[in-house]
Short mmCIF file of C-alpha atoms in Angstrom, two decimals:
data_model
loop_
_atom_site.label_atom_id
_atom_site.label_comp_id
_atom_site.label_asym_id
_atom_site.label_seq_id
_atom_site.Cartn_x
_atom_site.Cartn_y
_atom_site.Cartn_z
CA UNK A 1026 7.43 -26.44 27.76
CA UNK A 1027 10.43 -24.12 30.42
CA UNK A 1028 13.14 -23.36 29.30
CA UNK A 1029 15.50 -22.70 31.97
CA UNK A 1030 18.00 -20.37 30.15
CA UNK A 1031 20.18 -19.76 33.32
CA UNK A 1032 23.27 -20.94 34.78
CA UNK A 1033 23.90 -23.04 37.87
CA UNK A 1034 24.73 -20.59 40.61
CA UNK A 1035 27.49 -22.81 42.63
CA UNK A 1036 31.01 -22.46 44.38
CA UNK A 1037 33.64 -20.90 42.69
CA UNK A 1038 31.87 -20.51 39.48
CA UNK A 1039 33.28 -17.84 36.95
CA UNK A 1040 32.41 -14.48 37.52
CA UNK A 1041 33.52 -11.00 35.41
CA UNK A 1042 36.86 -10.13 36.42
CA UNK A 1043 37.41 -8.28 39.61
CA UNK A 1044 33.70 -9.22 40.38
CA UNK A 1045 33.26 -10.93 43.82
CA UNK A 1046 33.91 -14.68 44.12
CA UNK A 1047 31.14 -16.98 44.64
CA UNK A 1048 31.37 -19.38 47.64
CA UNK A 1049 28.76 -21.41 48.64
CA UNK A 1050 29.54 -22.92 51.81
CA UNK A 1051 27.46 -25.17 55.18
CA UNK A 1052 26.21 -22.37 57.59
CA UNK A 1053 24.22 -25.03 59.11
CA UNK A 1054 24.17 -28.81 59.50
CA UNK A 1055 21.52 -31.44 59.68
CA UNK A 1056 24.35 -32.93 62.07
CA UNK A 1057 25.30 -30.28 64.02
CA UNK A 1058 22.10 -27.97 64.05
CA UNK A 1059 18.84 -30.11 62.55
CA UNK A 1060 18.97 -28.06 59.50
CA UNK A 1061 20.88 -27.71 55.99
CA UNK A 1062 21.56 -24.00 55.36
CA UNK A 1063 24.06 -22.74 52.98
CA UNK A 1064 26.12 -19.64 53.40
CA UNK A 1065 26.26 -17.49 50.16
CA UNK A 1066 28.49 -14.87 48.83
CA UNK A 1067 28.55 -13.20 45.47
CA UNK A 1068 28.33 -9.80 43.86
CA UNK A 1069 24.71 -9.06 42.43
CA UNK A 1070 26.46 -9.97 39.03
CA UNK A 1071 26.37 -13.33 39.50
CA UNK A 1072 25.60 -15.82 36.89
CA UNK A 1073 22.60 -15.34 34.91
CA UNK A 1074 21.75 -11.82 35.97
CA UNK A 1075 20.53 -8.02 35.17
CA UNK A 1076 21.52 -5.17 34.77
CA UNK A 1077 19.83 -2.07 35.93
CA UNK A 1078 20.96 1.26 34.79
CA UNK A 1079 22.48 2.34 37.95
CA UNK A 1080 25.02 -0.63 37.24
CA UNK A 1081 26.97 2.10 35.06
CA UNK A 1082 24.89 5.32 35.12
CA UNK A 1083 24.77 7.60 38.11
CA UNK A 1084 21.76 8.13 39.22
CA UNK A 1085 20.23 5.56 37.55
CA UNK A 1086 17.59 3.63 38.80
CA UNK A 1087 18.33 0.94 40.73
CA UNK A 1088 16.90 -3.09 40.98
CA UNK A 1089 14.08 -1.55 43.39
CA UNK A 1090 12.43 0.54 40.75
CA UNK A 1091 12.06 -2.48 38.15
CA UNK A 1092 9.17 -4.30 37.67
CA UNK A 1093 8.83 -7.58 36.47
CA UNK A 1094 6.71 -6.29 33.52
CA UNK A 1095 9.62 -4.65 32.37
CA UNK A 1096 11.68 -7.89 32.27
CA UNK A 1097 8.35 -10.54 31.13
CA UNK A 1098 7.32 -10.86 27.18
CA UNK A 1099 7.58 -11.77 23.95
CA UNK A 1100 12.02 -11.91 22.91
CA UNK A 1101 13.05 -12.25 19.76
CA UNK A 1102 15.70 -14.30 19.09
CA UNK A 1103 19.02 -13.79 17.23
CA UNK A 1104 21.39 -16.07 16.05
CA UNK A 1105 25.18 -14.75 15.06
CA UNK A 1106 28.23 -16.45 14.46
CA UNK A 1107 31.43 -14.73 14.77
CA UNK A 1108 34.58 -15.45 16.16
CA UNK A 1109 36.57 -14.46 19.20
CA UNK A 1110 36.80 -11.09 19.48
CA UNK A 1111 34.85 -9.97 17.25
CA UNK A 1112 32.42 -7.16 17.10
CA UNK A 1113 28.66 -7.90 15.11
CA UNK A 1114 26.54 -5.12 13.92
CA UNK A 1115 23.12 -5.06 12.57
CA UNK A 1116 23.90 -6.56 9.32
CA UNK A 1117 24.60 -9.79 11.51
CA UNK A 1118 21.32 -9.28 13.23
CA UNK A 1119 19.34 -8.23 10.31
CA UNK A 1120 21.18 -10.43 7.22
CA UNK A 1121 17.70 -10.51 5.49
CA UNK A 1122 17.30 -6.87 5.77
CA UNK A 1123 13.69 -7.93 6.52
CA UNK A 1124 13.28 -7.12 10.19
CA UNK A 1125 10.28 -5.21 11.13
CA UNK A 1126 10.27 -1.42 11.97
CA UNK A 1127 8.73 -2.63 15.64
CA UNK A 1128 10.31 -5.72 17.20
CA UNK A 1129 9.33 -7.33 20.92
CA UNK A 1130 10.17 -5.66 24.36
CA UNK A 1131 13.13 -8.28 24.39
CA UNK A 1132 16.09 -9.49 22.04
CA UNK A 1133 18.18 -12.76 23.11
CA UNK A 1134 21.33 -12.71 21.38
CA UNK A 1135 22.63 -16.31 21.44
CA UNK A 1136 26.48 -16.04 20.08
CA UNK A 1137 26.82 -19.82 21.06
CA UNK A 1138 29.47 -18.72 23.70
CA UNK A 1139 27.33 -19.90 26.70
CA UNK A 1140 28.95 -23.30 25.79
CA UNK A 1141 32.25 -21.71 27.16
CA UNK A 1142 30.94 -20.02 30.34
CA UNK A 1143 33.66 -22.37 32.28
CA UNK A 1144 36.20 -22.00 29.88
CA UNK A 1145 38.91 -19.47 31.27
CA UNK A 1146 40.30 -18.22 27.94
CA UNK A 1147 37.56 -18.50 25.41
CA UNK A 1148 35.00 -17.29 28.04
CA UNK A 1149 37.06 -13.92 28.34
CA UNK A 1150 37.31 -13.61 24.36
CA UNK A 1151 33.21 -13.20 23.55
CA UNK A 1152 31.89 -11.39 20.68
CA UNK A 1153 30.46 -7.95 21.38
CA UNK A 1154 27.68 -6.17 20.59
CA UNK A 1155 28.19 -2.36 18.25
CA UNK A 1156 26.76 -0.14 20.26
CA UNK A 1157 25.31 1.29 16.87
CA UNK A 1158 23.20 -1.96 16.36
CA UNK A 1159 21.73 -1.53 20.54
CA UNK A 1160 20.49 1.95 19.84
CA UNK A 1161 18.32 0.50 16.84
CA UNK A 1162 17.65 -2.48 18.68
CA UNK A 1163 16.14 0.31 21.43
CA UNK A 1164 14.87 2.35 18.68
CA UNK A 1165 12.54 -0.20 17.56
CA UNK A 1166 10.89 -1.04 20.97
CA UNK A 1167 13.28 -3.21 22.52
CA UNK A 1168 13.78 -2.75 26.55
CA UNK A 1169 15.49 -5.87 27.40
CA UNK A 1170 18.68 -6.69 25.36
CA UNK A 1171 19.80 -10.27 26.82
CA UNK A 1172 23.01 -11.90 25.68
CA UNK A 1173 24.95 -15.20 26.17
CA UNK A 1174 28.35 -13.90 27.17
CA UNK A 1175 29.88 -12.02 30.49
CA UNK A 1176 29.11 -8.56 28.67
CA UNK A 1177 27.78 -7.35 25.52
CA UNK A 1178 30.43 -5.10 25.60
CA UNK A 1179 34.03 -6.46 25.43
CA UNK A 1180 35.29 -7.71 28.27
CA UNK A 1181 38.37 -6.33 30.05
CA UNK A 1182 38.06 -2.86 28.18
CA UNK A 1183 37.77 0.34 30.12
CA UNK A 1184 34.71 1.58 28.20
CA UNK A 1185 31.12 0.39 28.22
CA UNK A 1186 29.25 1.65 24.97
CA UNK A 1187 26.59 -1.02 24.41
CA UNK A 1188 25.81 -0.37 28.68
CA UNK A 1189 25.87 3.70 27.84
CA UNK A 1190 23.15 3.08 25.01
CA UNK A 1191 20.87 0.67 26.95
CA UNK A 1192 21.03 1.84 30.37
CA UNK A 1193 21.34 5.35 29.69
CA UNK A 1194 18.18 4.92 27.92
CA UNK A 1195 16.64 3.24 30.96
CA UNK A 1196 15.99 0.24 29.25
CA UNK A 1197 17.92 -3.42 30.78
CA UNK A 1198 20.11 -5.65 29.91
CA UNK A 1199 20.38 -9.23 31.01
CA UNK A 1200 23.74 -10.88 30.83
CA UNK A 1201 24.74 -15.00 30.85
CA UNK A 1202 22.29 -16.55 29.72
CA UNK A 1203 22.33 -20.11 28.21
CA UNK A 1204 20.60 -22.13 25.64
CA UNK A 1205 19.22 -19.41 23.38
CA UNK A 1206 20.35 -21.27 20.55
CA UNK A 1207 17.92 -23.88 20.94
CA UNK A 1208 14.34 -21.64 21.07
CA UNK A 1209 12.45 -20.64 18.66
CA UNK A 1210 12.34 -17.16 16.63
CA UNK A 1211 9.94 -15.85 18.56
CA UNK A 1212 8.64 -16.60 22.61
CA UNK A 1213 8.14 -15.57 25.75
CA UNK A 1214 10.32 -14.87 28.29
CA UNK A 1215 10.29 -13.88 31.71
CA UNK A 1216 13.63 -12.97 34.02
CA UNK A 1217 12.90 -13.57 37.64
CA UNK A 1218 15.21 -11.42 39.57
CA UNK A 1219 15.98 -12.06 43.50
CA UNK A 1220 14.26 -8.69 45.27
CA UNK A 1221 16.56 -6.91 46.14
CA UNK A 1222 17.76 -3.31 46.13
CA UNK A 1223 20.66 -2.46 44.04
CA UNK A 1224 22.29 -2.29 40.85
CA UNK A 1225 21.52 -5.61 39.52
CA UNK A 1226 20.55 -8.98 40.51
CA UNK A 1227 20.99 -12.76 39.54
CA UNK A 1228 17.87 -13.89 37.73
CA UNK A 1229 15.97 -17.27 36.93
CA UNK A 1230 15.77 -16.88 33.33
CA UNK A 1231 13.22 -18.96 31.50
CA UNK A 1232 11.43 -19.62 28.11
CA UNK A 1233 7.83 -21.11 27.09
CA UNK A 1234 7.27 -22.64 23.89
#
């Protein structure tokens, strides 16, 4: 079974602050010119996307130098609840303590917040990640941390620690995504991004169980 763990891209649809809008607009017409083509414009944040490291490190490398090995595999899949605001560390991740010393190539995070991607307020107001819990998340093999909110940092601050461990380690992160909640443990994954050159890129994220 797919698993399409990605959001609609379509007009007006939220964005991070001071992103670009999204407009999707007629550049053609069956009426006018034969043909239906839309006219698109968005940031290469949009929606369901990734992150490559020169999103926040200079130098970095950008979309061009990522291959879709890096971003197909088997995810484990986390499941915390916390409330607005609020930071979760590796206890939430690990409650068990029983997490092996090597985990997949990718971690979902599913916060349940995906279910407020339209909501102005709540959307804004998404748990975060502590930056401690990425670095052992990277420590034990993972290379793709994907969550269900705008960041896995806070959003609105002025400081990006959870982006400073991931993509200053050259690993990825893939933000937005949707239905987490409702996978298994463990599965595969793959993020599809659009090919383009930059420093990130709306993706078709899916699962197979």
């Amino acid at each position: 079974m797919i698993h399409d763990l990605s959001h609609v891209v379509s007009d007006g649809m939220p964005v991070y602050p001071g992103d670009p809008e999204v407009h999707v607009e007629a550049g053609l017409t069956i009426a006018a010119d034969g043909v239906d083509v839309a006219r698109l414009t968005m940031g290469s944040h949009t929606g369901t996307h990734v992150d490559a490291p020169s999103h926040t490190v200079p130098g970095g490398r950008t979309m061009a130098s990522v291959g879709l090995d890096e971003l197909v595999g088997d995810a484990i899949v986390f499941r915390v609840r916390v409330g607005e605001g609020e930071t979760y560390g590796w206890a939430e991740l690990d409650p068990r303590g029983d997490l092996p010393e090597t985990l997949p190539s990718i971690a979902l995070i599913s916060t349940g917040w995906d279910a407020f991607f339209t909501d102005d307020r709540r959307r804004l107001r998404h748990p975060a990640l502590d930056p401690a819990a990425a670095r052992i998340l990277i420590d034990r093999g993972v290379h793709v941390i994907a969550v269900d909110t705008l960041s896995p940092d806070p959003t609105g601050g002025a400081d990006f620690p959870v982006h400073d461990v991931v993509l200053g380690s050259d690993h990825l992160i893939v933000e937005n995504v949707r239905g987490v909640a409702a996978l298994p443990d463990r599965v595969r994954v793959g993020f599809f991004p659009l090919r383009i050159s930059g420093d990130g890129a709306p993706v078709r994220a899916v699962a197979l169980t």
